[in-house]
Short mmCIF file of N, CA and C in Angstrom, two decimals:
data_model
loop_
_atom_site.label_atom_id
_atom_site.label_comp_id
_atom_site.label_asym_id
_atom_site.label_seq_id
_atom_site.Cartn_x
_atom_site.Cartn_y
_atom_site.Cartn_z
N MET A 300 -32.41 19.77 -0.58
CA MET A 300 -33.21 20.85 -1.15
C MET A 300 -34.53 20.29 -1.66
N LYS A 301 -35.58 21.02 -1.40
CA LYS A 301 -36.90 20.69 -1.91
C LYS A 301 -37.37 21.81 -2.83
N ILE A 302 -38.20 21.46 -3.78
CA ILE A 302 -38.90 22.45 -4.59
C ILE A 302 -40.28 22.58 -3.96
N ILE A 303 -40.61 23.81 -3.55
CA ILE A 303 -41.84 24.05 -2.79
C ILE A 303 -42.66 25.16 -3.45
N THR A 304 -43.92 24.88 -3.71
CA THR A 304 -44.84 25.89 -4.24
C THR A 304 -45.61 26.50 -3.08
N VAL A 305 -45.65 27.82 -3.03
CA VAL A 305 -46.34 28.55 -1.96
C VAL A 305 -47.81 28.75 -2.35
N CYS A 306 -48.70 28.43 -1.41
CA CYS A 306 -50.15 28.58 -1.62
C CYS A 306 -50.73 29.37 -0.45
N GLY A 307 -51.76 30.15 -0.72
CA GLY A 307 -52.42 30.86 0.36
C GLY A 307 -53.15 32.09 -0.14
N SER A 308 -53.84 32.72 0.78
CA SER A 308 -54.63 33.91 0.47
C SER A 308 -53.72 35.13 0.29
N TYR A 309 -54.05 35.94 -0.71
CA TYR A 309 -53.26 37.15 -0.96
C TYR A 309 -53.41 38.18 0.14
N LYS A 310 -54.38 38.02 1.02
CA LYS A 310 -54.46 38.97 2.13
C LYS A 310 -53.30 38.77 3.09
N TYR A 311 -52.57 37.65 2.94
CA TYR A 311 -51.39 37.39 3.75
C TYR A 311 -50.12 37.44 2.91
N LYS A 312 -50.10 38.36 1.96
CA LYS A 312 -48.96 38.49 1.05
C LYS A 312 -47.66 38.77 1.80
N LYS A 313 -47.73 39.60 2.82
CA LYS A 313 -46.54 39.93 3.61
C LYS A 313 -45.95 38.65 4.21
N GLU A 314 -46.79 37.85 4.82
CA GLU A 314 -46.34 36.59 5.42
C GLU A 314 -45.83 35.62 4.35
N MET A 315 -46.48 35.62 3.19
CA MET A 315 -46.04 34.75 2.09
C MET A 315 -44.61 35.12 1.68
N ASN A 316 -44.36 36.41 1.55
CA ASN A 316 -43.02 36.86 1.17
C ASN A 316 -41.98 36.51 2.24
N GLU A 317 -42.33 36.71 3.50
CA GLU A 317 -41.40 36.44 4.60
C GLU A 317 -41.05 34.96 4.68
N ILE A 318 -42.04 34.07 4.62
CA ILE A 318 -41.77 32.65 4.75
C ILE A 318 -41.06 32.11 3.50
N THR A 319 -41.37 32.69 2.34
CA THR A 319 -40.67 32.29 1.12
C THR A 319 -39.19 32.59 1.23
N GLU A 320 -38.86 33.77 1.71
CA GLU A 320 -37.45 34.14 1.89
C GLU A 320 -36.78 33.22 2.91
N LYS A 321 -37.44 32.98 4.03
CA LYS A 321 -36.88 32.13 5.09
C LYS A 321 -36.60 30.72 4.57
N MET A 322 -37.55 30.16 3.83
CA MET A 322 -37.39 28.80 3.31
C MET A 322 -36.31 28.75 2.21
N ALA A 323 -36.23 29.80 1.40
CA ALA A 323 -35.19 29.86 0.36
C ALA A 323 -33.80 29.93 0.99
N LEU A 324 -33.67 30.68 2.07
CA LEU A 324 -32.38 30.80 2.74
C LEU A 324 -31.97 29.51 3.43
N LYS A 325 -32.91 28.58 3.59
CA LYS A 325 -32.60 27.25 4.13
C LYS A 325 -32.23 26.28 3.01
N GLY A 326 -32.17 26.79 1.76
CA GLY A 326 -31.75 25.97 0.65
C GLY A 326 -32.86 25.37 -0.20
N ASN A 327 -34.08 25.83 -0.01
CA ASN A 327 -35.20 25.33 -0.80
C ASN A 327 -35.42 26.20 -2.04
N CYS A 328 -35.89 25.58 -3.09
CA CYS A 328 -36.27 26.30 -4.31
C CYS A 328 -37.75 26.63 -4.18
N MET A 329 -38.07 27.90 -4.06
CA MET A 329 -39.43 28.33 -3.78
C MET A 329 -40.12 28.83 -5.05
N ILE A 330 -41.31 28.30 -5.31
CA ILE A 330 -42.12 28.74 -6.44
C ILE A 330 -43.32 29.49 -5.87
N THR A 331 -43.47 30.74 -6.28
CA THR A 331 -44.52 31.58 -5.71
C THR A 331 -45.65 31.83 -6.69
N PRO A 332 -46.81 32.23 -6.16
CA PRO A 332 -47.92 32.60 -7.04
C PRO A 332 -47.56 33.86 -7.84
N ILE A 333 -48.36 34.14 -8.85
CA ILE A 333 -48.17 35.37 -9.62
C ILE A 333 -48.21 36.56 -8.67
N ASP A 334 -47.34 37.52 -8.89
CA ASP A 334 -47.27 38.70 -8.03
C ASP A 334 -48.39 39.66 -8.39
N LEU A 335 -49.28 39.87 -7.46
CA LEU A 335 -50.40 40.77 -7.69
C LEU A 335 -50.16 42.15 -7.06
N ALA A 336 -48.89 42.54 -6.97
CA ALA A 336 -48.55 43.79 -6.30
C ALA A 336 -49.27 44.99 -6.92
N ARG A 337 -49.41 44.98 -8.24
CA ARG A 337 -50.04 46.12 -8.90
C ARG A 337 -51.53 45.93 -9.11
N ASN A 338 -52.00 44.74 -8.86
CA ASN A 338 -53.41 44.44 -9.12
C ASN A 338 -54.00 43.63 -7.98
N SER A 339 -55.29 43.62 -7.92
CA SER A 339 -55.98 42.70 -7.04
C SER A 339 -56.54 41.59 -7.92
N LYS A 340 -56.96 40.52 -7.32
CA LYS A 340 -57.55 39.43 -8.12
C LYS A 340 -58.74 39.94 -8.93
N GLU A 341 -59.46 40.90 -8.38
CA GLU A 341 -60.64 41.43 -9.05
C GLU A 341 -60.29 42.21 -10.32
N ALA A 342 -59.02 42.59 -10.49
CA ALA A 342 -58.60 43.34 -11.68
C ALA A 342 -58.49 42.45 -12.91
N TYR A 343 -58.58 41.14 -12.74
CA TYR A 343 -58.45 40.21 -13.85
C TYR A 343 -59.82 39.77 -14.35
N THR A 344 -59.90 39.50 -15.64
CA THR A 344 -61.13 38.95 -16.20
C THR A 344 -61.28 37.52 -15.71
N GLU A 345 -62.45 36.98 -15.91
CA GLU A 345 -62.69 35.58 -15.51
C GLU A 345 -61.74 34.65 -16.26
N GLU A 346 -61.54 34.92 -17.54
CA GLU A 346 -60.64 34.10 -18.35
C GLU A 346 -59.20 34.19 -17.84
N GLU A 347 -58.75 35.39 -17.51
CA GLU A 347 -57.39 35.56 -16.98
C GLU A 347 -57.24 34.87 -15.64
N ALA A 348 -58.27 34.95 -14.79
CA ALA A 348 -58.23 34.29 -13.49
C ALA A 348 -58.10 32.78 -13.66
N LEU A 349 -58.76 32.22 -14.67
CA LEU A 349 -58.66 30.78 -14.93
C LEU A 349 -57.25 30.41 -15.38
N VAL A 350 -56.63 31.27 -16.19
CA VAL A 350 -55.26 31.03 -16.63
C VAL A 350 -54.32 31.05 -15.43
N ILE A 351 -54.49 32.02 -14.54
CA ILE A 351 -53.66 32.13 -13.34
C ILE A 351 -53.81 30.88 -12.48
N SER A 352 -55.05 30.43 -12.31
CA SER A 352 -55.30 29.23 -11.51
C SER A 352 -54.65 27.99 -12.14
N LYS A 353 -54.78 27.87 -13.45
CA LYS A 353 -54.19 26.74 -14.15
C LYS A 353 -52.66 26.77 -14.03
N MET A 354 -52.06 27.95 -14.16
CA MET A 354 -50.61 28.09 -14.02
C MET A 354 -50.17 27.65 -12.63
N HIS A 355 -50.95 28.03 -11.61
CA HIS A 355 -50.57 27.69 -10.24
C HIS A 355 -50.61 26.18 -10.03
N LYS A 356 -51.58 25.51 -10.63
CA LYS A 356 -51.63 24.04 -10.53
C LYS A 356 -50.43 23.41 -11.22
N GLU A 357 -49.97 24.01 -12.31
CA GLU A 357 -48.76 23.51 -12.97
C GLU A 357 -47.55 23.68 -12.05
N LYS A 358 -47.52 24.78 -11.31
CA LYS A 358 -46.43 25.00 -10.34
C LYS A 358 -46.47 23.93 -9.25
N ILE A 359 -47.66 23.54 -8.82
CA ILE A 359 -47.79 22.48 -7.83
C ILE A 359 -47.27 21.16 -8.39
N LYS A 360 -47.57 20.89 -9.67
CA LYS A 360 -47.08 19.66 -10.30
C LYS A 360 -45.55 19.59 -10.29
N LEU A 361 -44.90 20.73 -10.48
CA LEU A 361 -43.44 20.79 -10.53
C LEU A 361 -42.78 20.57 -9.17
N ALA A 362 -43.51 20.84 -8.11
CA ALA A 362 -42.94 20.87 -6.77
C ALA A 362 -42.90 19.50 -6.09
N ASP A 363 -42.01 19.41 -5.09
CA ASP A 363 -41.97 18.25 -4.20
C ASP A 363 -43.02 18.40 -3.10
N ALA A 364 -43.34 19.67 -2.78
CA ALA A 364 -44.25 19.96 -1.66
C ALA A 364 -44.93 21.30 -1.92
N ILE A 365 -46.01 21.54 -1.17
CA ILE A 365 -46.59 22.88 -1.15
C ILE A 365 -46.47 23.42 0.27
N LEU A 366 -46.37 24.72 0.37
CA LEU A 366 -46.35 25.41 1.66
C LEU A 366 -47.62 26.24 1.73
N VAL A 367 -48.51 25.88 2.62
CA VAL A 367 -49.78 26.58 2.80
C VAL A 367 -49.58 27.68 3.83
N VAL A 368 -49.75 28.93 3.39
CA VAL A 368 -49.62 30.06 4.30
C VAL A 368 -50.99 30.26 4.95
N ASN A 369 -51.15 29.63 6.11
CA ASN A 369 -52.43 29.58 6.82
C ASN A 369 -52.37 30.43 8.09
N VAL A 370 -52.18 31.72 7.92
CA VAL A 370 -52.09 32.65 9.04
C VAL A 370 -53.37 32.56 9.88
N ASN A 371 -53.21 32.44 11.18
CA ASN A 371 -54.33 32.29 12.11
C ASN A 371 -55.25 31.13 11.72
N GLY A 372 -54.69 30.13 11.05
CA GLY A 372 -55.46 28.95 10.65
C GLY A 372 -56.35 29.15 9.44
N TYR A 373 -56.29 30.34 8.80
CA TYR A 373 -57.17 30.62 7.68
C TYR A 373 -56.73 29.89 6.41
N ILE A 374 -57.66 29.16 5.81
CA ILE A 374 -57.45 28.52 4.52
C ILE A 374 -58.72 28.75 3.71
N GLY A 375 -58.59 29.54 2.63
CA GLY A 375 -59.73 29.85 1.78
C GLY A 375 -60.05 28.72 0.82
N SER A 376 -61.13 28.89 0.07
CA SER A 376 -61.61 27.83 -0.82
C SER A 376 -60.60 27.52 -1.93
N SER A 377 -59.94 28.52 -2.50
CA SER A 377 -58.94 28.26 -3.56
C SER A 377 -57.78 27.45 -3.00
N THR A 378 -57.34 27.84 -1.82
CA THR A 378 -56.21 27.14 -1.20
C THR A 378 -56.61 25.72 -0.83
N LYS A 379 -57.84 25.53 -0.35
CA LYS A 379 -58.33 24.17 -0.05
C LYS A 379 -58.27 23.30 -1.30
N SER A 380 -58.67 23.86 -2.44
CA SER A 380 -58.64 23.07 -3.67
C SER A 380 -57.20 22.78 -4.09
N GLU A 381 -56.27 23.70 -3.83
CA GLU A 381 -54.85 23.46 -4.13
C GLU A 381 -54.28 22.36 -3.23
N ILE A 382 -54.70 22.34 -1.97
CA ILE A 382 -54.26 21.29 -1.05
C ILE A 382 -54.76 19.93 -1.56
N GLU A 383 -56.02 19.85 -1.93
CA GLU A 383 -56.58 18.60 -2.44
C GLU A 383 -55.86 18.15 -3.71
N PHE A 384 -55.56 19.11 -4.59
CA PHE A 384 -54.84 18.79 -5.82
C PHE A 384 -53.45 18.24 -5.49
N ALA A 385 -52.75 18.91 -4.57
CA ALA A 385 -51.41 18.45 -4.17
C ALA A 385 -51.49 17.05 -3.55
N LYS A 386 -52.49 16.81 -2.72
CA LYS A 386 -52.66 15.48 -2.11
C LYS A 386 -52.88 14.42 -3.19
N SER A 387 -53.65 14.76 -4.22
CA SER A 387 -53.93 13.79 -5.28
C SER A 387 -52.66 13.42 -6.04
N LEU A 388 -51.65 14.29 -5.97
CA LEU A 388 -50.36 14.04 -6.62
C LEU A 388 -49.32 13.50 -5.63
N ASN A 389 -49.77 13.20 -4.40
CA ASN A 389 -48.89 12.70 -3.34
C ASN A 389 -47.76 13.67 -2.99
N LYS A 390 -48.08 14.97 -3.03
CA LYS A 390 -47.10 15.99 -2.65
C LYS A 390 -47.12 16.16 -1.12
N GLU A 391 -45.99 16.53 -0.57
CA GLU A 391 -45.92 16.84 0.86
C GLU A 391 -46.63 18.17 1.09
N ILE A 392 -47.37 18.26 2.19
CA ILE A 392 -48.08 19.49 2.54
C ILE A 392 -47.44 20.07 3.79
N LEU A 393 -46.90 21.27 3.68
CA LEU A 393 -46.31 21.98 4.81
C LEU A 393 -47.24 23.14 5.16
N TYR A 394 -47.31 23.46 6.45
CA TYR A 394 -48.17 24.56 6.88
C TYR A 394 -47.34 25.63 7.58
N TYR A 395 -47.60 26.88 7.20
CA TYR A 395 -46.94 28.04 7.77
C TYR A 395 -46.99 28.02 9.30
N THR A 396 -48.14 27.70 9.85
CA THR A 396 -48.29 27.72 11.31
C THR A 396 -47.40 26.68 12.00
N ASP A 397 -46.96 25.66 11.26
CA ASP A 397 -46.08 24.65 11.85
C ASP A 397 -44.61 25.01 11.74
N ILE A 398 -44.23 25.90 10.80
CA ILE A 398 -42.80 26.16 10.59
C ILE A 398 -42.39 27.60 10.81
N LYS A 399 -43.33 28.50 11.04
CA LYS A 399 -42.95 29.91 11.16
C LYS A 399 -42.03 30.09 12.33
#
């Protein structure tokens, strides 16, 4: 079992949910981003957005690996910074396009 933090653009929320379930059913402990089902990122203040970002980095620290949901190869700037952060901590980087 691995502890895996999911990273990626919220425009691929459906794919994030699907791959999270698939990986959990394989015995992995999946840590997901905050659920923005009722809100968009724009609904948060700048201060709240910083708290959300900081929390997500803490989730990466807890994990053995991150799973980058890179549908059609898309990786946004926030996700790129999360990948670099995970690399700096020597975390394994998994990509959705490689395991879907």
